[in-house]
C-alpha positions as a Markdown table, in Angstrom:
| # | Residue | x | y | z |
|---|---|---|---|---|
| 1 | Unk | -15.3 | 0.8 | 12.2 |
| 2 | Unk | -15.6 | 2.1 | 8.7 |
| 3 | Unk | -14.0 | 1.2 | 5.1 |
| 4 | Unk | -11.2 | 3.3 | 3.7 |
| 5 | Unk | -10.9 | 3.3 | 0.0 |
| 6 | Unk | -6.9 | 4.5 | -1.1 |
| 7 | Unk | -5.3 | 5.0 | -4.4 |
| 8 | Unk | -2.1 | 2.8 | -4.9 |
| 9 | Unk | 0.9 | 2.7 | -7.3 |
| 10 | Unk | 2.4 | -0.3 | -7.1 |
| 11 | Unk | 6.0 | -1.0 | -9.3 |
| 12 | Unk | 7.2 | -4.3 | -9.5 |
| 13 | Unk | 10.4 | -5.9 | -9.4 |
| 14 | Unk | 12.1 | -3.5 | -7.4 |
| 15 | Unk | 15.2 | -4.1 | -5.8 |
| 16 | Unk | 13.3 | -4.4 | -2.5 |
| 17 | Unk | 9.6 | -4.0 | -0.8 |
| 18 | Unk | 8.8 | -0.6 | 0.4 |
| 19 | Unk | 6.6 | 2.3 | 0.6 |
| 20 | Unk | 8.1 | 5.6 | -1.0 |
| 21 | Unk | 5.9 | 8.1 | -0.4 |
| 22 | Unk | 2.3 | 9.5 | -1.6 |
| 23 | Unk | 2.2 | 12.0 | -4.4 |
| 24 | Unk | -1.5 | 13.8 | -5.1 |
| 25 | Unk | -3.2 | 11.5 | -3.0 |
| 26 | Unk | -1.8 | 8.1 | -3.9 |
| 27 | Unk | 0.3 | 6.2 | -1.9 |
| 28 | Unk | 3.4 | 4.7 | -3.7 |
| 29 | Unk | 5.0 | 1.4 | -3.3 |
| 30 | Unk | 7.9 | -0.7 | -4.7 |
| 31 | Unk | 7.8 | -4.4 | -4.4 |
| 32 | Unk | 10.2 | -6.9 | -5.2 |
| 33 | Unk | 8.0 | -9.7 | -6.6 |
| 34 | Unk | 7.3 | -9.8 | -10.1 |
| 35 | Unk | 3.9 | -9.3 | -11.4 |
| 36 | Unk | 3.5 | -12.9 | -12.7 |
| 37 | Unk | 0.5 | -15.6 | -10.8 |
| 38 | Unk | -0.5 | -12.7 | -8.2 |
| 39 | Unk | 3.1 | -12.2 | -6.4 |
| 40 | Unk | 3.2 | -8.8 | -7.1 |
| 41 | Unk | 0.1 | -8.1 | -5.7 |
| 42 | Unk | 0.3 | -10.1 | -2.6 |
| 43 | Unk | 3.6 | -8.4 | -1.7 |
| 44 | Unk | 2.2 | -5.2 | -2.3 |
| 45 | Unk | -1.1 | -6.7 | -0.1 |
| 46 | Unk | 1.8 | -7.2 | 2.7 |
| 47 | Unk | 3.1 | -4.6 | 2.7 |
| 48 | Unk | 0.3 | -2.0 | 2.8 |
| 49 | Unk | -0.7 | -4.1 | 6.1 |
| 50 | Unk | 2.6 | -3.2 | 7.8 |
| 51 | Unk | 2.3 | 0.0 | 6.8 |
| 52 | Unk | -1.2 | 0.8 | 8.3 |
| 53 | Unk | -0.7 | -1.6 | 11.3 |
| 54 | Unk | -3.1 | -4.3 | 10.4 |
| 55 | Unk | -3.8 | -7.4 | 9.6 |
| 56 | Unk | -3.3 | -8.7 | 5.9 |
| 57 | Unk | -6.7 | -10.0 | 6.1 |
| 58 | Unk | -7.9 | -6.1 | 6.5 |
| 59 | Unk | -6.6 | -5.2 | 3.1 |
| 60 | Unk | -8.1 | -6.1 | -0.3 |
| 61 | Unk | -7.6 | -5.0 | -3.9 |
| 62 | Unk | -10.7 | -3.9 | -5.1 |
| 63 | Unk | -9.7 | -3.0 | -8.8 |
| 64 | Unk | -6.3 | -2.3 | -11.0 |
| 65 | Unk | -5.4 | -6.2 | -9.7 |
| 66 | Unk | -3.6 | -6.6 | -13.2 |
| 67 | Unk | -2.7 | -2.9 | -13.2 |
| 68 | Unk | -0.2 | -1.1 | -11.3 |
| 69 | Unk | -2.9 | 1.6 | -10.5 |
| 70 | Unk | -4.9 | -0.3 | -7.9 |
| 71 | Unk | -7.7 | 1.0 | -5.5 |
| 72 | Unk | -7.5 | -0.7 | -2.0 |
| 73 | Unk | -9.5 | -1.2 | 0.2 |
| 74 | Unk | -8.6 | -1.2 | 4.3 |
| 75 | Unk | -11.3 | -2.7 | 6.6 |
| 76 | Unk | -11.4 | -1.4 | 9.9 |
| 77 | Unk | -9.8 | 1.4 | 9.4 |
| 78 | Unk | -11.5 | 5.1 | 9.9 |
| 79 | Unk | -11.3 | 7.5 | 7.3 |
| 80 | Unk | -9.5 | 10.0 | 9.8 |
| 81 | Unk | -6.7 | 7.0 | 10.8 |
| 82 | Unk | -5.8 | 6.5 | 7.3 |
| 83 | Unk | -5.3 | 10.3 | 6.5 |
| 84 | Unk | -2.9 | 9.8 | 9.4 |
| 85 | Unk | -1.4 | 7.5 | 8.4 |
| 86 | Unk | -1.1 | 8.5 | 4.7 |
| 87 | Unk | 0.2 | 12.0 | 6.4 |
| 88 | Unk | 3.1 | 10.4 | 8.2 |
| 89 | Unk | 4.3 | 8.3 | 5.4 |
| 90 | Unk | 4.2 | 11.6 | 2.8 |
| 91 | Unk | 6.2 | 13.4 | 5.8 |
| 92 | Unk | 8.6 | 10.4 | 6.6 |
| 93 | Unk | 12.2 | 11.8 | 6.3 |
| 94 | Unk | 13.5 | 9.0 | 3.9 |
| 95 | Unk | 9.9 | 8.4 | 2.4 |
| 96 | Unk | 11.2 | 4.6 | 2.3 |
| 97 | Unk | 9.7 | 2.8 | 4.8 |
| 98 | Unk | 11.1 | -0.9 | 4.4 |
| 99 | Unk | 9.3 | -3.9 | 5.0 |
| 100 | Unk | 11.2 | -6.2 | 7.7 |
């Protein structure tokens, strides 16, 4: 299985984890950690997991880890799935696909 490389807007200290949508290619996501010691971004590392159906241990920031621009990495995951993927949660109705 291949590498996927995605574009990721995280905002912080929202009033609760979820993925809103992607706008020109970049998948959006509100988290409710703050972005103080790493919260923020392991939050955002949870829920990008749940969102692609994989392990947490498949998803890595690459770079932006102190920015809310990041580019993330997905192991395992072809380039076709995550354009899938990316496709369903642009198209979901609510575009606000809570974390459980």
């Amino acid at each position: 299985m291949a590498d996927v490389i995605i574009s990721v807007r995280v905002t912080p200290r929202g009033d609760r984890d979820g993925v809103l949508g992607v706008r020109d290619g970049v998948l959006l996501v509100r988290v409710a950690a703050p972005p103080v010691g790493g919260a923020a971004n392991q939050a955002c590392v949870r829920l990008i997991a749940d969102a692609f159906g994989i392990r947490k241990s498949q998803v890595e920031i690459a770079g932006g880890a102190g920015a809310r621009d990041k580019r993330v990495v997905l192991r395992g995951v072809t380039p076709d799935d995550a354009a899938r993927r990316l496709a369903a949660l642009a198209a979901a109705p609510d575009n606000k696909k809570t974390a459980p």
